[in-house]
mmCIF file of C-alpha atoms in Angstrom:
data_model
loop_
_atom_site.group_PDB
_atom_site.id
_atom_site.type_symbol
_atom_site.label_atom_id
_atom_site.label_comp_id
_atom_site.label_asym_id
_atom_site.label_seq_id
_atom_site.Cartn_x
_atom_site.Cartn_y
_atom_site.Cartn_z
ATOM 1 C CA MET A 271 45.641 -70.557 21.099
ATOM 2 C CA GLU A 272 43.634 -68.342 23.065
ATOM 3 C CA LYS A 273 40.178 -67.107 22.033
ATOM 4 C CA ALA A 274 39.650 -64.682 19.419
ATOM 5 C CA LYS A 275 37.700 -61.892 20.037
ATOM 6 C CA VAL A 276 34.975 -60.801 17.763
ATOM 7 C CA PHE A 277 33.338 -57.851 17.941
ATOM 8 C CA PHE A 278 29.633 -57.493 17.568
ATOM 9 C CA THR A 279 27.139 -54.611 17.250
ATOM 10 C CA LYS A 280 23.385 -54.789 15.886
ATOM 11 C CA GLU A 281 23.503 -51.268 14.665
ATOM 12 C CA ILE A 282 24.436 -51.397 10.664
ATOM 13 C CA ASN A 283 25.340 -47.977 9.660
ATOM 14 C CA SER A 284 28.232 -45.766 9.063
ATOM 15 C CA GLN A 285 28.784 -45.027 12.620
ATOM 16 C CA ALA A 286 28.714 -48.191 13.484
ATOM 17 C CA LEU A 287 31.255 -49.420 10.989
ATOM 18 C CA ILE A 288 33.786 -46.905 12.102
ATOM 19 C CA LYS A 289 33.056 -47.798 15.892
ATOM 20 C CA ILE A 290 33.833 -51.062 15.549
ATOM 21 C CA TYR A 291 36.973 -50.801 13.539
ATOM 22 C CA HIS A 292 38.434 -48.772 16.100
ATOM 23 C CA ALA A 293 37.443 -51.266 18.546
ATOM 24 C CA LEU A 294 39.757 -53.960 16.947
ATOM 25 C CA GLY A 295 42.666 -51.837 18.541
ATOM 26 C CA ARG A 296 44.837 -52.036 15.483
ATOM 27 C CA GLU A 297 45.668 -49.436 12.805
ATOM 28 C CA LEU A 298 45.696 -50.283 9.146
ATOM 29 C CA LYS A 299 48.657 -48.540 7.852
ATOM 30 C CA GLY A 300 50.457 -46.759 4.402
ATOM 31 C CA LYS A 301 48.329 -47.715 1.556
ATOM 32 C CA VAL A 302 45.190 -49.217 2.236
ATOM 33 C CA ALA A 303 43.262 -51.462 0.164
ATOM 34 C CA VAL A 304 39.633 -52.384 1.061
ATOM 35 C CA LYS A 305 38.043 -55.271 -0.687
ATOM 36 C CA ILE A 306 34.663 -55.424 -1.201
ATOM 37 C CA SER A 307 32.238 -57.205 -3.605
ATOM 38 C CA THR A 308 31.341 -54.855 -6.198
ATOM 39 C CA GLY A 309 27.971 -56.985 -6.894
ATOM 40 C CA GLU A 310 26.926 -58.302 -10.302
ATOM 41 C CA PRO A 311 24.665 -55.992 -12.264
ATOM 42 C CA GLY A 312 21.161 -56.704 -11.614
ATOM 43 C CA GLY A 313 22.166 -57.731 -7.674
ATOM 44 C CA HIS A 314 21.048 -55.365 -4.706
ATOM 45 C CA ASN A 315 22.741 -56.813 -2.057
ATOM 46 C CA PHE A 316 25.849 -55.401 -2.176
ATOM 47 C CA LEU A 317 27.103 -53.218 0.532
ATOM 48 C CA ASP A 318 25.759 -49.815 0.440
ATOM 49 C CA PRO A 319 28.293 -47.076 -0.853
ATOM 50 C CA LYS A 320 26.941 -44.500 1.187
ATOM 51 C CA MET A 321 27.467 -46.195 4.665
ATOM 52 C CA ILE A 322 31.049 -47.733 3.969
ATOM 53 C CA GLU A 323 32.358 -44.176 2.635
ATOM 54 C CA PRO A 324 33.121 -42.577 5.807
ATOM 55 C CA LEU A 325 35.160 -45.642 6.855
ATOM 56 C CA VAL A 326 37.271 -45.678 3.626
ATOM 57 C CA SER A 327 37.739 -42.038 4.008
ATOM 58 C CA GLU A 328 38.841 -42.447 7.435
ATOM 59 C CA LEU A 329 41.363 -45.291 6.092
ATOM 60 C CA GLY A 330 42.397 -42.977 2.684
ATOM 61 C CA GLY A 331 41.372 -46.442 1.472
ATOM 62 C CA THR A 332 41.133 -47.708 -2.239
ATOM 63 C CA ILE A 333 38.538 -49.889 -3.359
ATOM 64 C CA VAL A 334 39.731 -53.051 -4.661
ATOM 65 C CA GLU A 335 38.417 -55.908 -6.642
ATOM 66 C CA CYS A 336 39.280 -58.396 -9.123
ATOM 67 C CA ASN A 337 37.691 -59.890 -12.495
ATOM 68 C CA THR A 338 35.061 -62.826 -12.138
ATOM 69 C CA ALA A 339 35.834 -66.427 -13.539
ATOM 70 C CA TYR A 340 32.481 -67.244 -14.490
ATOM 71 C CA GLY A 341 31.297 -64.836 -17.729
ATOM 72 C CA GLY A 342 29.397 -61.723 -17.420
ATOM 73 C CA PRO A 343 29.728 -58.132 -16.870
ATOM 74 C CA ARG A 344 32.490 -58.567 -14.539
ATOM 75 C CA SER A 345 34.126 -60.965 -16.258
ATOM 76 C CA ASN A 346 36.646 -58.146 -17.888
ATOM 77 C CA SER A 347 37.926 -54.784 -16.782
ATOM 78 C CA GLU A 348 35.857 -52.648 -18.996
ATOM 79 C CA GLU A 349 32.013 -54.005 -18.045
ATOM 80 C CA HIS A 350 33.302 -54.226 -14.233
ATOM 81 C CA TRP A 351 34.384 -50.557 -14.365
ATOM 82 C CA LYS A 352 30.880 -49.814 -15.540
ATOM 83 C CA ALA A 353 29.617 -52.140 -12.791
ATOM 84 C CA ILE A 354 31.743 -50.421 -10.160
ATOM 85 C CA LYS A 355 30.327 -46.819 -11.616
ATOM 86 C CA ASP A 356 26.775 -47.813 -11.742
ATOM 87 C CA HIS A 357 27.090 -49.028 -8.127
ATOM 88 C CA GLY A 358 28.204 -46.097 -6.990
ATOM 89 C CA PHE A 359 31.738 -46.938 -5.593
ATOM 90 C CA LEU A 360 33.560 -44.466 -7.793
ATOM 91 C CA ASP A 361 31.475 -41.778 -6.212
ATOM 92 C CA ILE A 362 32.663 -42.480 -2.524
ATOM 93 C CA ALA A 363 36.577 -43.508 -3.089
ATOM 94 C CA PRO A 364 39.581 -44.779 -5.690
ATOM 95 C CA CYS A 365 38.969 -48.160 -7.210
ATOM 96 C CA ASP A 366 41.315 -50.443 -8.600
ATOM 97 C CA ILE A 367 40.375 -53.878 -10.480
ATOM 98 C CA MET A 368 43.637 -55.382 -9.321
ATOM 99 C CA ASP A 369 43.989 -58.342 -11.791
ATOM 100 C CA GLU A 370 43.486 -55.128 -14.730
ATOM 101 C CA GLU A 371 47.260 -55.759 -15.778
ATOM 102 C CA GLY A 372 47.491 -59.447 -14.737
ATOM 103 C CA GLU A 373 48.391 -61.277 -11.687
ATOM 104 C CA ILE A 374 51.220 -62.637 -9.613
ATOM 105 C CA GLU A 375 51.443 -65.996 -8.350
ATOM 106 C CA ILE A 376 52.187 -66.347 -4.351
ATOM 107 C CA PRO A 377 53.147 -69.530 -2.891
ATOM 108 C CA VAL A 378 50.881 -71.556 -0.337
ATOM 109 C CA SER A 379 52.839 -73.041 2.552
ATOM 110 C CA ASP A 380 51.792 -76.772 3.711
ATOM 111 C CA PRO A 381 48.921 -76.648 1.066
ATOM 112 C CA LEU A 382 45.766 -78.894 1.653
ATOM 113 C CA GLN A 383 45.067 -79.101 -2.537
ATOM 114 C CA ILE A 384 46.766 -76.164 -4.100
ATOM 115 C CA SER A 385 50.565 -74.939 -3.575
ATOM 116 C CA VAL A 386 49.984 -71.461 -5.370
ATOM 117 C CA ASN A 387 47.576 -68.895 -5.542
ATOM 118 C CA TYR A 388 47.161 -66.658 -8.457
ATOM 119 C CA VAL A 389 46.143 -63.158 -7.522
ATOM 120 C CA GLY A 390 45.851 -59.326 -8.777
ATOM 121 C CA SER A 391 49.169 -57.832 -9.797
ATOM 122 C CA HIS A 392 47.978 -54.901 -7.862
ATOM 123 C CA ILE A 393 47.928 -56.280 -4.749
ATOM 124 C CA LYS A 394 51.687 -55.604 -4.423
ATOM 125 C CA ASN A 395 51.086 -51.679 -4.460
ATOM 126 C CA TYR A 396 49.139 -51.891 -0.968
ATOM 127 C CA ASP A 397 50.699 -52.230 2.545
ATOM 128 C CA SER A 398 47.519 -53.272 4.227
ATOM 129 C CA MET A 399 43.794 -54.384 3.739
ATOM 130 C CA LEU A 400 40.954 -54.325 5.356
ATOM 131 C CA ILE A 401 38.729 -57.417 4.205
ATOM 132 C CA LEU A 402 35.080 -55.914 4.444
ATOM 133 C CA SER A 403 32.450 -58.482 3.476
ATOM 134 C CA HIS A 404 28.774 -58.894 3.340
ATOM 135 C CA PHE A 405 27.946 -62.383 5.029
ATOM 136 C CA LYS A 406 25.405 -63.755 3.211
ATOM 137 C CA GLY A 407 24.480 -67.256 1.430
ATOM 138 C CA HIS A 408 26.542 -68.787 -1.463
ATOM 139 C CA MET A 409 25.768 -71.328 -4.052
ATOM 140 C CA MET A 410 28.847 -73.171 -3.965
ATOM 141 C CA GLY A 411 30.588 -72.017 -0.727
ATOM 142 C CA GLY A 412 27.612 -72.067 1.249
ATOM 143 C CA PHE A 413 28.136 -68.700 2.980
ATOM 144 C CA GLY A 414 30.418 -65.953 1.798
ATOM 145 C CA GLY A 415 32.404 -63.949 4.634
ATOM 146 C CA ALA A 416 35.495 -62.901 4.972
ATOM 147 C CA LEU A 417 37.480 -66.267 3.845
ATOM 148 C CA LYS A 418 35.610 -65.864 0.743
ATOM 149 C CA ASN A 419 36.344 -62.510 -0.053
ATOM 150 C CA MET A 420 39.867 -62.865 0.818
ATOM 151 C CA SER A 421 40.048 -66.330 -1.262
ATOM 152 C CA ILE A 422 37.938 -65.706 -4.167
ATOM 153 C CA GLY A 423 38.039 -61.981 -4.136
ATOM 154 C CA VAL A 424 41.363 -61.282 -3.945
ATOM 155 C CA ALA A 425 42.312 -64.186 -6.572
ATOM 156 C CA SER A 426 42.574 -62.886 -10.204
ATOM 157 C CA SER A 427 40.138 -64.216 -12.868
ATOM 158 C CA HIS A 428 42.110 -66.915 -13.387
ATOM 159 C CA GLY A 429 42.992 -67.163 -9.971
ATOM 160 C CA LYS A 430 39.180 -67.718 -9.294
ATOM 161 C CA ALA A 431 38.995 -70.703 -11.581
ATOM 162 C CA TYR A 432 42.316 -72.620 -10.254
ATOM 163 C CA ILE A 433 40.708 -72.176 -6.881
ATOM 164 C CA HIS A 434 37.201 -73.614 -8.285
ATOM 165 C CA GLY A 435 39.194 -76.669 -9.827
ATOM 166 C CA ALA A 436 41.533 -77.097 -7.204
ATOM 167 C CA GLY A 437 44.360 -76.457 -9.738
ATOM 168 C CA GLU A 438 42.673 -78.050 -12.761
ATOM 169 C CA VAL A 439 41.278 -75.046 -14.288
ATOM 170 C CA GLU A 440 39.296 -76.959 -16.344
ATOM 171 C CA LYS A 441 37.271 -78.377 -13.273
ATOM 172 C CA ILE A 442 36.201 -75.025 -12.135
ATOM 173 C CA TRP A 443 32.326 -76.044 -12.006
ATOM 174 C CA THR A 444 32.970 -80.092 -11.478
ATOM 175 C CA GLN A 445 35.648 -80.565 -9.034
ATOM 176 C CA ASP A 446 35.002 -82.187 -5.512
ATOM 177 C CA HIS A 447 33.454 -79.900 -3.120
ATOM 178 C CA GLU A 448 35.783 -80.802 -0.322
ATOM 179 C CA ARG A 449 38.625 -80.133 -2.432
ATOM 180 C CA PHE A 450 37.275 -76.758 -3.657
ATOM 181 C CA LEU A 451 36.575 -75.815 0.053
ATOM 182 C CA GLU A 452 40.174 -76.618 0.780
ATOM 183 C CA SER A 453 41.463 -74.493 -1.635
ATOM 184 C CA MET A 454 39.733 -71.815 -0.566
ATOM 185 C CA ALA A 455 41.211 -71.806 2.764
ATOM 186 C CA ASP A 456 44.645 -72.554 1.137
ATOM 187 C CA ALA A 457 44.156 -69.260 -0.824
ATOM 188 C CA ASP A 458 43.511 -67.258 2.266
ATOM 189 C CA ALA A 459 46.574 -68.696 3.929
ATOM 190 C CA ALA A 460 48.584 -67.140 0.840
ATOM 191 C CA VAL A 461 47.287 -63.890 1.195
ATOM 192 C CA VAL A 462 47.924 -63.758 5.009
ATOM 193 C CA SER A 463 51.377 -64.885 4.487
ATOM 194 C CA PHE A 464 51.843 -62.360 1.515
ATOM 195 C CA MET A 465 50.336 -59.420 3.377
ATOM 196 C CA GLY A 466 51.337 -60.036 6.969
ATOM 197 C CA ALA A 467 48.517 -61.044 9.490
ATOM 198 C CA GLU A 468 49.444 -57.787 10.766
ATOM 199 C CA ASN A 469 48.356 -55.557 8.257
ATOM 200 C CA LEU A 470 44.714 -57.196 7.860
ATOM 201 C CA LEU A 471 41.220 -56.785 9.672
ATOM 202 C CA TYR A 472 38.092 -58.138 8.754
ATOM 203 C CA ILE A 473 34.358 -57.126 9.108
ATOM 204 C CA ASN A 474 31.590 -58.876 8.288
ATOM 205 C CA VAL A 475 28.210 -57.079 7.943
ATOM 206 C CA ALA A 476 25.280 -59.248 8.352
ATOM 207 C CA ASN A 477 22.519 -57.828 6.574
ATOM 208 C CA ARG A 478 20.259 -58.520 3.479
ATOM 209 C CA LEU A 479 20.926 -62.105 4.282
ATOM 210 C CA SER A 480 20.067 -63.769 1.241
ATOM 211 C CA VAL A 481 20.802 -67.514 0.480
ATOM 212 C CA ASP A 482 22.772 -65.996 -2.830
ATOM 213 C CA CYS A 483 25.672 -64.437 -3.245
ATOM 214 C CA ASP A 484 26.318 -60.812 -4.665
ATOM 215 C CA CYS A 485 28.158 -62.436 -7.669
ATOM 216 C CA ASP A 486 24.178 -63.415 -8.181
ATOM 217 C CA SER A 487 22.650 -61.115 -10.552
ATOM 218 C CA HIS A 488 19.434 -62.197 -9.484
ATOM 219 C CA PRO A 489 19.830 -63.171 -5.624
ATOM 220 C CA ALA A 490 16.986 -64.491 -3.537
ATOM 221 C CA GLU A 491 15.146 -61.965 -1.449
ATOM 222 C CA PRO A 492 16.099 -62.624 2.433
ATOM 223 C CA GLU A 493 14.038 -64.204 4.482
ATOM 224 C CA MET A 494 15.355 -63.493 7.900
ATOM 225 C CA ALA A 495 15.985 -60.338 8.986
ATOM 226 C CA ASP A 496 19.697 -58.581 9.471
ATOM 227 C CA ILE A 497 21.603 -59.134 12.358
ATOM 228 C CA GLY A 498 24.666 -56.739 12.790
ATOM 229 C CA ILE A 499 28.051 -56.030 12.263
ATOM 230 C CA PHE A 500 31.108 -58.577 13.234
ATOM 231 C CA ALA A 501 34.818 -57.631 13.313
ATOM 232 C CA SER A 502 37.977 -59.333 14.433
ATOM 233 C CA THR A 503 41.790 -59.511 13.691
ATOM 234 C CA ASP A 504 40.772 -63.310 12.999
ATOM 235 C CA PRO A 505 39.073 -64.431 9.583
ATOM 236 C CA VAL A 506 38.257 -67.812 10.739
ATOM 237 C CA ALA A 507 36.677 -66.275 14.104
ATOM 238 C CA VAL A 508 34.526 -63.481 12.470
ATOM 239 C CA ASP A 509 33.357 -66.241 10.036
ATOM 240 C CA ILE A 510 32.104 -68.612 12.409
ATOM 241 C CA ALA A 511 30.606 -66.258 14.664
ATOM 242 C CA CYS A 512 28.597 -65.136 11.765
ATOM 243 C CA TYR A 513 27.854 -68.481 10.923
ATOM 244 C CA ASP A 514 26.702 -69.537 14.787
ATOM 245 C CA ALA A 515 24.499 -66.382 14.871
ATOM 246 C CA VAL A 516 22.421 -67.176 11.784
ATOM 247 C CA LYS A 517 22.220 -70.635 13.582
ATOM 248 C CA ASN A 518 21.186 -69.326 17.006
ATOM 249 C CA SER A 519 19.176 -66.750 15.561
ATOM 250 C CA PRO A 520 15.402 -66.806 17.178
ATOM 251 C CA ASP A 521 14.376 -65.605 13.508
ATOM 252 C CA SER A 522 12.277 -68.181 11.932
ATOM 253 C CA GLY A 523 13.210 -67.158 8.606
ATOM 254 C CA LYS A 524 16.463 -68.656 9.229
ATOM 255 C CA ALA A 525 15.624 -71.997 7.608
ATOM 256 C CA ALA A 526 17.014 -71.350 4.148
ATOM 257 C CA LEU A 527 20.079 -70.045 4.936
ATOM 258 C CA ILE A 528 20.927 -72.679 7.615
ATOM 259 C CA GLU A 529 20.027 -75.259 4.484
ATOM 260 C CA ARG A 530 22.267 -73.541 1.923
ATOM 261 C CA MET A 531 25.346 -72.944 4.404
ATOM 262 C CA ASP A 532 24.906 -76.701 6.188
ATOM 263 C CA SER A 533 24.137 -78.477 2.551
ATOM 264 C CA ARG A 534 27.372 -76.865 1.347
ATOM 265 C CA ASN A 535 29.644 -77.686 4.251
ATOM 266 C CA ALA A 536 30.060 -74.124 4.623
ATOM 267 C CA VAL A 537 32.217 -74.431 8.034
ATOM 268 C CA HIS A 538 34.847 -76.917 6.066
ATOM 269 C CA THR A 539 36.607 -73.968 4.955
ATOM 270 C CA ALA A 540 37.083 -71.997 8.140
ATOM 271 C CA LEU A 541 38.043 -75.255 9.760
ATOM 272 C CA SER A 542 40.714 -75.789 6.945
ATOM 273 C CA ALA A 543 42.035 -72.452 7.347
ATOM 274 C CA GLN A 544 42.004 -73.140 10.937
ATOM 275 C CA LYS A 545 44.380 -76.069 9.942
ATOM 276 C CA HIS A 546 46.754 -73.202 8.277
ATOM 277 C CA GLY A 547 47.140 -71.528 11.545
ATOM 278 C CA ILE A 548 45.666 -68.206 10.032
ATOM 279 C CA GLY A 549 42.673 -68.054 12.799
ATOM 280 C CA THR A 550 40.637 -69.894 14.943
ATOM 281 C CA SER A 551 37.093 -71.245 15.462
ATOM 282 C CA ASP A 552 37.391 -71.046 19.377
ATOM 283 C CA TYR A 553 35.978 -67.185 20.008
ATOM 284 C CA GLU A 554 34.331 -64.752 22.389
ATOM 285 C CA ILE A 555 31.917 -62.090 21.227
ATOM 286 C CA VAL A 556 32.360 -58.599 22.724
ATOM 287 C CA SER A 557 29.573 -56.444 22.208
ATOM 288 C CA LEU A 558 29.468 -52.768 21.775
ATOM 289 C CA ASP A 559 26.004 -52.217 22.391
ATOM 290 C CA SER A 560 25.450 -50.626 25.597
#
């Protein structure tokens, strides 16, 4: 497999998002879903609605989410809709909780851990999808980027528990860690197969680099500065590029995020997704900055 191109700009604003989308050279067609995290109430690191509005508008996109599996306000549609409204996303685009009317089962070819993935049933309503992710740390996954957003993020509430438990929902918080990471990769492969690789694009915004996910209602404050925006047609490459950018940063505040990523073996998800053939960790950076 040849090196994947990962486009990069240190600028983090609406214009940079549009510029990096066009640099990918692939148009998302038909009815476009824009998968983001709408953020846990109390948190404040989720992507700024005003920043993403011009790109979502250009795509004619619908912001999509699914309910959570860990309790809290976003575990039911009524409260989740309130969070979506309160966080400003209803002001910028149509929104859709994809598992509000249930889930569908999609298969995993050559599974590492799980042979099926349960996703929000509304996924059937979309022709293409932008996986628009806030790259940051994560309590269990080590980091959250494109691969987590496409696996846990697209999964229904039940599907999230199924992935965490590697097929054993009752082990949602106690399953062997490597099995959980590999289950995320399985879920990623299922979504790519269902949507079609040509109908997916990936943008990671590496700002507000907390060790905690946007699913945390009280995330730790970032200890390192923002890095920029990364984009690719390859979900493995874009996540590994972000990981490497943190590791190679001259910012002395990177230590906490590196510890969070490496202590959870975060790259194992990406390397497992690579085994599925949905991407490669061998990439080259294409800078859009003059």
